[in-house]
Coordinates of C-alpha atoms in Angstrom, one line a residue:
X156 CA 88.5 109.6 79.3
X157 CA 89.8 105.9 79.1
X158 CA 93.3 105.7 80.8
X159 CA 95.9 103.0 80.6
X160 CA 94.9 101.6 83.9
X161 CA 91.6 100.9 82.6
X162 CA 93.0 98.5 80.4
X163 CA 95.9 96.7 82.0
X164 CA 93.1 96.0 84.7
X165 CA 90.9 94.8 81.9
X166 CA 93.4 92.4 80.4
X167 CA 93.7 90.7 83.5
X168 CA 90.2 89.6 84.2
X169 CA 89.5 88.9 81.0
X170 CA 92.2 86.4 81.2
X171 CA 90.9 85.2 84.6
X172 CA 87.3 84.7 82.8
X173 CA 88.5 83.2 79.3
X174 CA 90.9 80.7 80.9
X175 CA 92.9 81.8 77.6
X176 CA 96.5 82.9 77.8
X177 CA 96.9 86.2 75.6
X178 CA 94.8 89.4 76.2
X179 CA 95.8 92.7 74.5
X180 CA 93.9 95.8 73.5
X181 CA 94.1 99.4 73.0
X182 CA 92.0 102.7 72.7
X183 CA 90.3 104.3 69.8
X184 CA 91.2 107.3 68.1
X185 CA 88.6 110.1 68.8
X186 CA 88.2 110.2 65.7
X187 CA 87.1 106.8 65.4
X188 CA 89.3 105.6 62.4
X189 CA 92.0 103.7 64.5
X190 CA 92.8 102.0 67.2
X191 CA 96.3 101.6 68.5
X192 CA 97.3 98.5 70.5
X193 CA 99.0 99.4 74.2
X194 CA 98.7 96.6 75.9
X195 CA 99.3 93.5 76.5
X196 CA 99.6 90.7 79.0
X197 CA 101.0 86.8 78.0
X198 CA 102.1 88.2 75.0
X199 CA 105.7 86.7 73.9
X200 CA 106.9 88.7 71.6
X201 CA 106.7 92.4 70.6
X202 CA 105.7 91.9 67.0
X203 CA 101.7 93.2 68.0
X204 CA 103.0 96.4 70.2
X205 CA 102.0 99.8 68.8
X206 CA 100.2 98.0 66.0
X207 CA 97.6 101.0 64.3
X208 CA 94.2 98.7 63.5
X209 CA 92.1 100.8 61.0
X210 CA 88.9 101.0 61.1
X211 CA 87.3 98.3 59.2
X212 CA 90.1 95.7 58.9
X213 CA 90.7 92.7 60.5
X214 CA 89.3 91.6 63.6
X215 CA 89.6 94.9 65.7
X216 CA 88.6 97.0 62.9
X217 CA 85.7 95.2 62.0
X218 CA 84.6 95.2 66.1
X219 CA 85.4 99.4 65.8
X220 CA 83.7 100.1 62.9
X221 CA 80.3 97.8 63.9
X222 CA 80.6 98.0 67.7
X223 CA 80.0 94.3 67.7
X224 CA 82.2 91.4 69.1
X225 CA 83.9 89.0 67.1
X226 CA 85.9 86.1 67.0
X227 CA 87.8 83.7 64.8
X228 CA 88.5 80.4 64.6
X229 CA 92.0 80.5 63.0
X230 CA 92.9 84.1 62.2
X231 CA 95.8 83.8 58.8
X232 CA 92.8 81.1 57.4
X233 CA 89.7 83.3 58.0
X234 CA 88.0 84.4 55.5
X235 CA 85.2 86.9 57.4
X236 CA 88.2 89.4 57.9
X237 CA 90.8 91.4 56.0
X238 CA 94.2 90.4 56.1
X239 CA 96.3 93.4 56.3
X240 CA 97.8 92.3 60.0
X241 CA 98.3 88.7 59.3
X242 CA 102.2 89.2 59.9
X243 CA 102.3 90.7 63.7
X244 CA 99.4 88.3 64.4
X245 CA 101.2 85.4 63.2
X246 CA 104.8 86.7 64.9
X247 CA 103.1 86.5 67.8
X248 CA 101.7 82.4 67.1
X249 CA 98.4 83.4 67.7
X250 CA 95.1 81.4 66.0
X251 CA 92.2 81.7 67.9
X252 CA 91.0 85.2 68.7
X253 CA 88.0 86.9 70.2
X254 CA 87.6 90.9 70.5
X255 CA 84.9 92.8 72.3
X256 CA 84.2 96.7 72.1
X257 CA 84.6 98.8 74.9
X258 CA 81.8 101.7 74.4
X259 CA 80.3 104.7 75.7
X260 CA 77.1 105.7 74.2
X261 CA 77.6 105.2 70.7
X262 CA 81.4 105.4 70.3
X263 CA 83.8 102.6 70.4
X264 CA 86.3 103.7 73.6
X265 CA 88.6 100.4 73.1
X266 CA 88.6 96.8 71.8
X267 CA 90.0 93.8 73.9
X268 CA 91.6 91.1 73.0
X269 CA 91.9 87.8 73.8
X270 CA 93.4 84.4 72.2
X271 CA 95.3 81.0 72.0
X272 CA 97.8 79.5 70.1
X273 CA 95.9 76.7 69.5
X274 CA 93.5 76.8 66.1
X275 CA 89.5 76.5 68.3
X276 CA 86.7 77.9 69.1
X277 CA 87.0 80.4 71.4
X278 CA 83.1 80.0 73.0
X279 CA 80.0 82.1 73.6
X280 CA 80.6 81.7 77.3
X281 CA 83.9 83.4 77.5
X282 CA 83.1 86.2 74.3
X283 CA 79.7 86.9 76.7
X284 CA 82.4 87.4 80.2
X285 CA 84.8 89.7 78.0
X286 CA 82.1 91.7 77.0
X287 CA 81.0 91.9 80.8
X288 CA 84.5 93.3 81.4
X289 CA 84.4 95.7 78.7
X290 CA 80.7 96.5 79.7
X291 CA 82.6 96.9 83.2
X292 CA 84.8 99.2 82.0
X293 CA 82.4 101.6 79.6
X294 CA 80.7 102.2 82.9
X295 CA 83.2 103.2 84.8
X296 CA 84.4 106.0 82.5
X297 CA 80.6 106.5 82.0
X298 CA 80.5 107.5 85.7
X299 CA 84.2 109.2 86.0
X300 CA 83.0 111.4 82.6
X301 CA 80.2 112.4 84.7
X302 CA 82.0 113.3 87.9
X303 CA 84.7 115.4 86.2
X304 CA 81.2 117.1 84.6
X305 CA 79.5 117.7 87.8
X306 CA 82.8 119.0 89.3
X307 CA 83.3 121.7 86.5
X308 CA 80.1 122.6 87.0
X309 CA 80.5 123.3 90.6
X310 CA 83.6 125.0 90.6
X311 CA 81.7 127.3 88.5
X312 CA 78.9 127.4 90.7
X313 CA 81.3 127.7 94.0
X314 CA 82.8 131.1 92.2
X315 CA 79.4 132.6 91.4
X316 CA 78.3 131.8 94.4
X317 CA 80.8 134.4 96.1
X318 CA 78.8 137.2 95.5
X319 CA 75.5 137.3 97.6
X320 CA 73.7 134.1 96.4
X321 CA 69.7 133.9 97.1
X322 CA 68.3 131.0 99.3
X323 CA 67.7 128.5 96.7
X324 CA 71.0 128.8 95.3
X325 CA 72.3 128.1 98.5
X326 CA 69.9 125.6 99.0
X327 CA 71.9 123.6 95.7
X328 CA 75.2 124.1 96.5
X329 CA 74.5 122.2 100.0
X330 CA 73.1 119.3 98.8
X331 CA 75.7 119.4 95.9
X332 CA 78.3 119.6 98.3
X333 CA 76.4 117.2 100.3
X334 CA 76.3 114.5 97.3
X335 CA 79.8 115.2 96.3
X336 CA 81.4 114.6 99.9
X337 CA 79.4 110.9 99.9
X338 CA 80.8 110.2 96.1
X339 CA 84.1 111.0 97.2
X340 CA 84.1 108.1 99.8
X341 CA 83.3 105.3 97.0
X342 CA 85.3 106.6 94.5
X343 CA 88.4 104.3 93.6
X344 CA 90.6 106.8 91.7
X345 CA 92.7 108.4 94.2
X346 CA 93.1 111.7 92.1
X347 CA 90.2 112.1 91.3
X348 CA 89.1 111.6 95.2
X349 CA 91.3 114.5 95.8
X350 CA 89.7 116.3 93.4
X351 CA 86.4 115.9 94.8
X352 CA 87.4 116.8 98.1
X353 CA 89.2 120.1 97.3
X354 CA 85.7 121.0 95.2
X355 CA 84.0 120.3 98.3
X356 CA 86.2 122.8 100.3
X357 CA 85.9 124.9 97.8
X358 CA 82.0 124.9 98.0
X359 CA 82.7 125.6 101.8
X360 CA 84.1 128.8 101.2
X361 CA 81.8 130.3 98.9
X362 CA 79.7 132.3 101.5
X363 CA 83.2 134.9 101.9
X364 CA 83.9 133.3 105.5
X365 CA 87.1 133.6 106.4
X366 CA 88.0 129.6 106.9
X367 CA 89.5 129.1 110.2
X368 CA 91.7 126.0 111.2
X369 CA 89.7 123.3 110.7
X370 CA 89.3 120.6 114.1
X371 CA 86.8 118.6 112.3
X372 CA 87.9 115.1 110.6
X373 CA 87.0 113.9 107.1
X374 CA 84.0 112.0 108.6
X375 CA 82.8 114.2 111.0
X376 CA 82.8 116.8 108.1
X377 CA 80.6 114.2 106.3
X378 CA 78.4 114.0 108.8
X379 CA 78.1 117.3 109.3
X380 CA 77.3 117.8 105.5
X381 CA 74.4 115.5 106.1
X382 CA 72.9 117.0 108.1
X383 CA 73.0 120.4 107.3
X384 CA 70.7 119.0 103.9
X385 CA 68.1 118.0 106.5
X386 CA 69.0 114.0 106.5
X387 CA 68.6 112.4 110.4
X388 CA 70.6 110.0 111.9
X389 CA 69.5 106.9 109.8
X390 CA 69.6 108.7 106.5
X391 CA 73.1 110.2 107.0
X392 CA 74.4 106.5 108.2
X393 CA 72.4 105.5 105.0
X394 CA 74.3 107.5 102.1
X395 CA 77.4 107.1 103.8
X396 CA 77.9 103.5 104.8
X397 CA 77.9 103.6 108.7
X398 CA 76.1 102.7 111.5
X399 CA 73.7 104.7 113.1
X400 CA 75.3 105.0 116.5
X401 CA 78.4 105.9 114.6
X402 CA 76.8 109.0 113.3
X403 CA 75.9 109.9 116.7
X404 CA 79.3 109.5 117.9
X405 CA 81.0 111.4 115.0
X406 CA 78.1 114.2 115.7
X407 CA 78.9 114.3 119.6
X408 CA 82.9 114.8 118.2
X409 CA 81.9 117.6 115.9
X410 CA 79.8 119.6 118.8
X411 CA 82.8 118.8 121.6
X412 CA 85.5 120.2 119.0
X413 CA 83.1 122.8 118.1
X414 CA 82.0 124.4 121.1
X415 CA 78.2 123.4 120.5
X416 CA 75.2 122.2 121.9
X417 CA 72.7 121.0 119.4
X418 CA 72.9 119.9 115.7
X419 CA 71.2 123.2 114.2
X420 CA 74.1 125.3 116.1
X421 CA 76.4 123.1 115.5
X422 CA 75.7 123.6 111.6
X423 CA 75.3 127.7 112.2
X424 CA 78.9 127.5 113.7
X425 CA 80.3 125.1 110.9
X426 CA 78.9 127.5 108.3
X427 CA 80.5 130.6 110.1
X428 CA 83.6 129.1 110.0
X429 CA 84.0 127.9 106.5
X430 CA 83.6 124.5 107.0
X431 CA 80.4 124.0 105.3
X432 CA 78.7 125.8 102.5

């Protein structure tokens, strides 16, 4: 699940990191036998966009098919690599070139790009920061392929749970909703934030209550969800990045809109109403 963003943001620090002018890249076919370049940043010309890299040749091919980085020197002059791309390369003026896998596991996600006009070395230091970008980035959709898994899962879960669940099903889908209401907080991707959040309402409902209109704010909500998995004051302020006395206060908020008086009524009446699982 690499997405354009992913790159254009990559191309950018690896410039800041190389110090070199041109950065390019694109994905990897799932099939693994091609890569087709996207983008591009300080390029000059359009003679590289669109460009289909097999597997195997030239510089990005060579980095697909072995999953290693690689660089040259002078690219039309070296003779480590295949050829069959000398004419966009050269279009473009470019000499020096270093490329660096973007994975996942085993399998070769992307390559970047970066290079000079200028026949040098491009050095260890900057091939060692644009693999700690595309390291960065293999992460990243490491973690986001991992979410979108959890989530599916859950929806599924949510609409079994419908029908009568026992205790320690229950006892799951609250710390999974729980879990998923403190990942939707550090999340970055605004969609996919969303997404988490209308799981976690959905995880909410899956007692039968009728949900009623809802007084309670995102974080008093998170609070709330804390709690109801058995964390105190400290722990909840832990997982979710707040101060103690600011759990309190969100707590105090949730029992005022609420009608409550203590935190294990105060979850009872949440529960009743739909707002927690």
């Amino acid at each position: 699940m690499l997405e354009t963003a992913d790159l254009s943001a990559a191309l950018g620090r690896v410039r800041r990191v190389t110090g070199l002018p041109v950065a390019f890249g694109g994905a990897v076919a799932a099939d693994g036998r091609a890569m087709r370049l996207t983008d591009f940043a300080g390029t000059v010309t359009g003679a590289l966009h669109g460009l289909v890299v097999s597997a195997g040749n030239g510089l990005g091919g060579r980095v697909v098919s072995t999953a290693r980085p690689g660089r040259v020197e002078d690219y039309a002059t070296d003779t480590r690599i295949s050829h069959e791309y000398d004419k966009p390369v050269t279009a473009e003026g470019l000499r020096a070139i270093a490329a660096v896998p973007v994975a996942m596991g085993g399998s070769v996600l992307a390559v970047l790009y970066a290079g000079t006009r200028e026949p040098l070395s491009v050095g260890t230091r900057a091939l060692d920061a644009m693999s700690q970008v595309a390291a960065r980035i293999g992460t990243e959709v490491t973690v986001r392929r991992e979410v979108q898994r959890r989530i599916a899962e859950l929806e599924t879960t949510a609409a079994l749970t419908r029908a009568a669940p026992t205790a320690p099903e229950w006892e799951d889908v609250r710390q999974a909703h729980a879990d998923l209401r403190t990942i939707a907080q550090e999340v970055d991707d605004p969609a996919l934030r969303s997404r988490l959040q209308d799981v976690c309402a959905l995880l909410a409902q899956s007692g039968g209550s009728e949900r009623s209109p809802n007084p309670l704010s995102p974080r008093e909500l998170d609070v709330l969800a804390m709690v109801a998995v058995g964390c105190g004051n400290a722990e909840a302020a832990r997982r979710l990045g707040l101060l103690p006395e600011t759990v309190k206060s969100y707590l105090r908020n949730a029992m005022r809109k609420l009608g409550t008086h203590g935190r294990m009524e105060t979850i009872v009446t949440a529960r009743r109403l739909g707002f927690l699982p």
